[in-house]
CSV table of C-alpha atoms in Angstrom, one decimal:
chain,number,residue,atom,x,y,z
A,1,ALA,CA,111.6,125.3,110.2
A,2,GLN,CA,110.6,127.8,112.8
A,3,THR,CA,107.1,129.3,113.1
A,4,VAL,CA,105.9,132.2,115.2
A,5,THR,CA,102.2,132.6,116.0
A,6,GLN,CA,100.4,135.7,117.3
A,7,SER,CA,96.8,134.8,117.9
A,8,GLN,CA,95.5,138.3,118.6
A,9,PRO,CA,95.3,140.4,115.4
A,10,GLU,CA,94.0,143.5,117.3
A,11,MET,CA,93.9,144.6,120.9
A,12,SER,CA,93.0,147.8,122.6
A,13,VAL,CA,93.8,149.3,126.0
A,14,GLN,CA,93.0,152.4,128.0
A,15,GLU,CA,95.8,154.8,128.6
A,16,ALA,CA,97.7,154.1,131.9
A,17,GLU,CA,96.4,150.5,132.0
A,18,THR,CA,98.3,147.2,131.4
A,19,VAL,CA,98.1,145.0,128.4
A,20,THR,CA,99.6,141.6,127.5
A,21,LEU,CA,100.3,140.5,123.9
A,22,SER,CA,100.7,136.8,123.3
A,23,CYS,CA,103.2,134.9,121.1
A,24,THR,CA,103.9,131.3,120.7
A,25,TYR,CA,106.6,129.7,118.6
A,26,ASP,CA,107.7,126.3,117.4
A,27,THR,CA,111.3,125.1,117.1
A,28,SER,CA,113.5,122.1,117.7
A,29,GLU,CA,116.4,124.4,118.6
A,30,SER,CA,117.6,124.6,122.2
A,31,ASN,CA,119.5,127.8,121.9
A,32,TYR,CA,117.8,130.8,120.3
A,33,TYR,CA,116.7,134.4,120.8
A,34,LEU,CA,113.3,136.0,121.0
A,35,PHE,CA,112.3,139.6,120.3
A,36,TRP,CA,109.4,142.0,120.2
A,37,TYR,CA,109.5,144.7,117.6
A,38,LYS,CA,107.2,147.7,117.4
A,39,GLN,CA,106.0,149.2,114.0
A,40,PRO,CA,104.3,152.6,114.3
A,41,PRO,CA,102.4,154.1,111.3
A,42,SER,CA,105.8,155.3,110.0
A,43,ARG,CA,106.6,151.6,109.4
A,44,GLN,CA,109.9,151.9,111.1
A,45,MET,CA,110.8,148.6,112.9
A,46,ILE,CA,111.9,149.4,116.5
A,47,LEU,CA,113.3,146.8,118.8
A,48,VAL,CA,111.4,146.8,122.0
A,49,ILE,CA,112.9,143.9,124.0
A,50,ARG,CA,114.9,140.8,123.6
A,51,GLN,CA,115.3,137.5,125.5
A,52,GLU,CA,118.0,134.8,125.3
A,53,ALA,CA,116.5,131.3,125.5
A,54,TYR,CA,119.2,130.1,127.9
A,55,LYS,CA,118.3,132.8,130.5
A,56,GLN,CA,115.5,131.9,132.9
A,57,GLN,CA,115.1,135.5,134.1
A,58,ASN,CA,112.5,137.4,132.1
A,59,ALA,CA,113.7,140.5,130.3
A,60,THR,CA,112.5,144.0,131.3
A,61,GLU,CA,112.9,147.3,129.6
A,62,ASN,CA,111.3,150.1,131.5
A,63,ARG,CA,107.5,149.7,131.0
A,64,PHE,CA,108.0,146.6,128.9
A,65,SER,CA,108.5,143.1,130.2
A,66,VAL,CA,108.2,139.6,128.9
A,67,ASN,CA,106.9,136.3,130.3
A,68,PHE,CA,109.1,133.7,128.7
A,69,GLN,CA,108.0,130.1,129.2
A,70,LYS,CA,110.5,127.9,127.4
A,71,ALA,CA,108.7,124.6,127.9
A,72,ALA,CA,105.5,126.0,126.7
A,73,LYS,CA,107.3,127.9,123.9
A,74,SER,CA,105.5,131.0,124.9
A,75,PHE,CA,106.8,134.6,124.9
A,76,SER,CA,104.3,137.3,125.9
A,77,LEU,CA,104.9,141.0,126.1
A,78,LYS,CA,103.4,143.1,128.9
A,79,ILE,CA,103.1,146.8,128.6
A,80,SER,CA,102.5,148.6,131.8
A,81,ASP,CA,101.2,152.2,132.2
A,82,SER,CA,100.2,152.2,128.5
A,83,GLN,CA,100.8,155.5,126.6
A,84,LEU,CA,99.2,156.9,123.4
A,85,GLY,CA,102.6,156.5,121.8
A,86,ASP,CA,102.5,152.8,122.3
A,87,THR,CA,99.8,152.6,119.6
A,88,ALA,CA,101.5,150.4,116.9
A,89,MET,CA,101.8,147.0,115.3
A,90,TYR,CA,103.8,144.7,117.5
A,91,PHE,CA,105.7,141.8,116.0
A,92,CYS,CA,107.1,138.8,117.9
A,93,ALA,CA,110.2,137.3,116.3
A,94,PHE,CA,112.5,134.3,116.6
A,95,MET,CA,116.1,133.9,115.7
A,96,LYS,CA,118.3,130.8,115.9
A,97,HIS,CA,121.7,131.0,117.6
A,98,ASP,CA,123.5,131.2,114.2
A,99,LEU,CA,122.1,134.8,113.7
A,100,THR,CA,121.0,134.0,110.1
A,101,ARG,CA,117.4,135.2,110.1
A,102,LEU,CA,114.5,136.6,112.0
A,103,THR,CA,111.2,134.8,111.7
A,104,PHE,CA,108.3,137.1,112.4
A,105,GLY,CA,104.7,136.5,113.6
A,106,GLU,CA,101.7,138.0,111.9
A,107,GLY,CA,101.6,140.9,114.3
A,108,THR,CA,99.2,142.4,116.8
A,109,GLN,CA,97.8,145.9,116.2
A,110,LEU,CA,97.6,147.6,119.6
A,111,THR,CA,95.5,150.7,120.0
A,112,VAL,CA,95.9,152.8,123.2
A,113,ASN,CA,92.7,154.9,123.8
A,114,PRO,CA,92.8,158.1,125.8
B,1,GLU,CA,123.3,157.2,118.2
B,2,PRO,CA,124.4,155.2,115.1
B,3,GLU,CA,121.6,154.0,112.8
B,4,VAL,CA,121.0,152.1,109.6
B,5,THR,CA,120.1,154.3,106.7
B,6,GLN,CA,118.4,153.4,103.4
B,7,THR,CA,117.9,155.2,100.1
B,8,PRO,CA,115.7,156.0,98.4
B,9,SER,CA,112.8,156.2,100.8
B,10,HIS,CA,110.4,155.6,97.9
B,11,GLN,CA,111.0,154.2,94.5
B,12,VAL,CA,108.5,153.8,91.7
B,13,THR,CA,109.5,151.7,88.7
B,14,GLN,CA,107.9,150.0,85.8
B,15,MET,CA,107.5,146.2,85.5
B,16,GLY,CA,110.6,144.6,84.0
B,17,GLN,CA,113.0,147.4,85.1
B,18,GLU,CA,116.0,146.8,87.4
B,19,VAL,CA,116.1,148.5,90.7
B,20,ILE,CA,118.9,148.9,93.3
B,21,LEU,CA,118.0,149.5,96.9
B,22,ARG,CA,120.8,150.9,99.0
B,23,CYS,CA,121.6,150.6,102.7
B,24,VAL,CA,124.4,151.9,104.9
B,25,PRO,CA,124.6,149.6,108.0
B,26,ILE,CA,125.9,150.6,111.3
B,27,SER,CA,129.7,150.9,110.9
B,28,ASN,CA,131.0,148.2,113.2
B,29,HIS,CA,128.3,145.6,112.5
B,30,LEU,CA,129.2,142.3,110.9
B,31,TYR,CA,125.9,140.8,109.8
B,32,PHE,CA,123.6,142.3,107.2
B,33,TYR,CA,120.1,141.4,106.2
B,34,TRP,CA,117.3,142.3,103.8
B,35,TYR,CA,113.6,141.8,104.7
B,36,ARG,CA,110.4,142.8,102.9
B,37,GLN,CA,106.9,143.6,104.0
B,38,ILE,CA,104.0,143.6,101.6
B,39,LEU,CA,101.4,146.1,102.8
B,40,GLY,CA,99.3,144.7,105.6
B,41,GLN,CA,101.4,141.5,106.0
B,42,LYS,CA,104.2,140.3,108.2
B,43,VAL,CA,107.8,141.0,107.7
B,44,GLU,CA,109.6,138.3,105.6
B,45,PHE,CA,113.2,137.4,105.5
B,46,LEU,CA,115.0,137.6,102.2
B,47,VAL,CA,118.7,137.1,102.7
B,48,SER,CA,121.5,137.4,105.3
B,49,PHE,CA,125.1,138.3,104.5
B,50,TYR,CA,128.2,137.7,106.6
B,51,ASN,CA,131.9,137.8,105.8
B,52,ASN,CA,131.3,139.0,102.2
B,53,GLU,CA,129.0,136.1,101.3
B,54,ILE,CA,125.4,135.1,101.6
B,55,SER,CA,124.9,133.0,104.8
B,56,GLU,CA,121.2,132.2,104.2
B,57,LYS,CA,118.5,133.0,101.8
B,58,SER,CA,114.8,132.4,101.7
B,59,GLU,CA,112.7,130.8,98.9
B,60,ILE,CA,111.6,134.4,98.0
B,61,PHE,CA,115.2,135.2,97.1
B,62,ASP,CA,115.4,133.7,93.7
B,63,ASP,CA,117.6,134.5,90.7
B,64,GLN,CA,116.0,137.9,90.2
B,65,PHE,CA,117.6,139.1,93.5
B,66,SER,CA,121.2,139.7,94.3
B,67,VAL,CA,123.1,141.4,97.1
B,68,GLU,CA,126.4,143.1,97.2
B,69,ARG,CA,128.6,145.0,99.6
B,70,PRO,CA,130.7,147.0,97.0
B,71,ASP,CA,132.7,148.9,99.6
B,72,GLY,CA,133.2,149.0,103.3
B,73,SER,CA,129.9,150.9,104.0
B,74,ASN,CA,127.2,150.1,101.5
B,75,PHE,CA,125.0,147.1,101.2
B,76,THR,CA,122.7,146.8,98.2
B,77,LEU,CA,119.8,144.7,97.0
B,78,LYS,CA,119.2,144.4,93.3
B,79,ILE,CA,116.1,143.2,91.7
B,80,ARG,CA,116.8,142.5,88.0
B,81,SER,CA,113.4,142.5,86.4
B,82,THR,CA,110.7,143.7,88.7
B,83,LYS,CA,107.3,142.2,88.9
B,84,LEU,CA,104.1,143.7,90.2
B,85,GLU,CA,104.3,141.4,93.2
B,86,ASP,CA,107.6,142.9,94.2
B,87,SER,CA,105.8,146.0,95.4
B,88,ALA,CA,106.6,146.1,99.1
B,89,MET,CA,108.5,147.9,101.8
B,90,TYR,CA,112.1,146.6,101.9
B,91,PHE,CA,114.0,146.8,105.1
B,92,CYS,CA,117.8,146.6,105.6
B,93,ALA,CA,119.0,145.5,109.0
B,94,SER,CA,122.4,145.0,110.6
B,95,GLY,CA,123.7,143.3,113.7
B,96,PRO,CA,127.0,143.4,115.6
B,97,GLY,CA,127.3,139.6,115.7
B,98,THR,CA,129.5,138.0,118.3
B,99,ALA,CA,129.3,140.8,120.8
B,100,SER,CA,125.5,141.1,120.6
B,101,TYR,CA,122.7,139.4,118.7
B,102,GLU,CA,120.2,142.2,118.0
B,103,GLN,CA,119.2,143.3,114.5
B,104,TYR,CA,118.7,147.0,113.9
B,105,PHE,CA,116.4,148.0,111.1
B,106,GLY,CA,116.6,150.9,108.7
B,107,PRO,CA,113.6,153.1,107.9
B,108,GLY,CA,112.8,151.0,104.8
B,109,THR,CA,112.4,151.7,101.1
B,110,ARG,CA,108.9,151.6,99.7
B,111,LEU,CA,109.1,150.0,96.2
B,112,THR,CA,106.1,150.5,93.9
B,113,VAL,CA,106.1,148.5,90.7
B,114,THR,CA,103.6,149.7,88.1
């Protein structure tokens, strides 16, 4: 079974600064997908960024980028130029290649301070 | 932009009653999912559905739960006899499948069992 661990329950950052959220996972699969989802107070789950395990290049979406280290089974999220609207719970998630389920971490509550 | 919709947004029911949560996935998607999130906890997988049958289910998805795709657009989750511990946010998600692997979430249905 797959497990996802987010070791930082809470983090805070000043507006316009950069913050990195950590995620590690455990799997015996060689082909899989990794995701970061954002959950604001509305509780909507919003897809932030995704990464295919077979791609060595780290994914980037505007101010969001990942550092994917397959051998270390690490998948961190970097948010640059943090904005007040980035305040949310962030979940790291894993999915096998068969697309059957997402396995989520415990989440990191990020607060962006003005 | 197409989105997953869910109804109702909030459902209050008495213990032992049956509830049906409804979802309309994105129209050309092939994979459908239900997840739940107890307040303050991580998102947990319940069931995935593909080609008109369950493709995977978690240990949470016992005989009290069932899913159905009664027509070409709706995807429902039924809980036959609700328990207090079923109180949670229930998320429906859909994914395109072979063309792309992301899962897109609906806004959720908050179920309160009294």
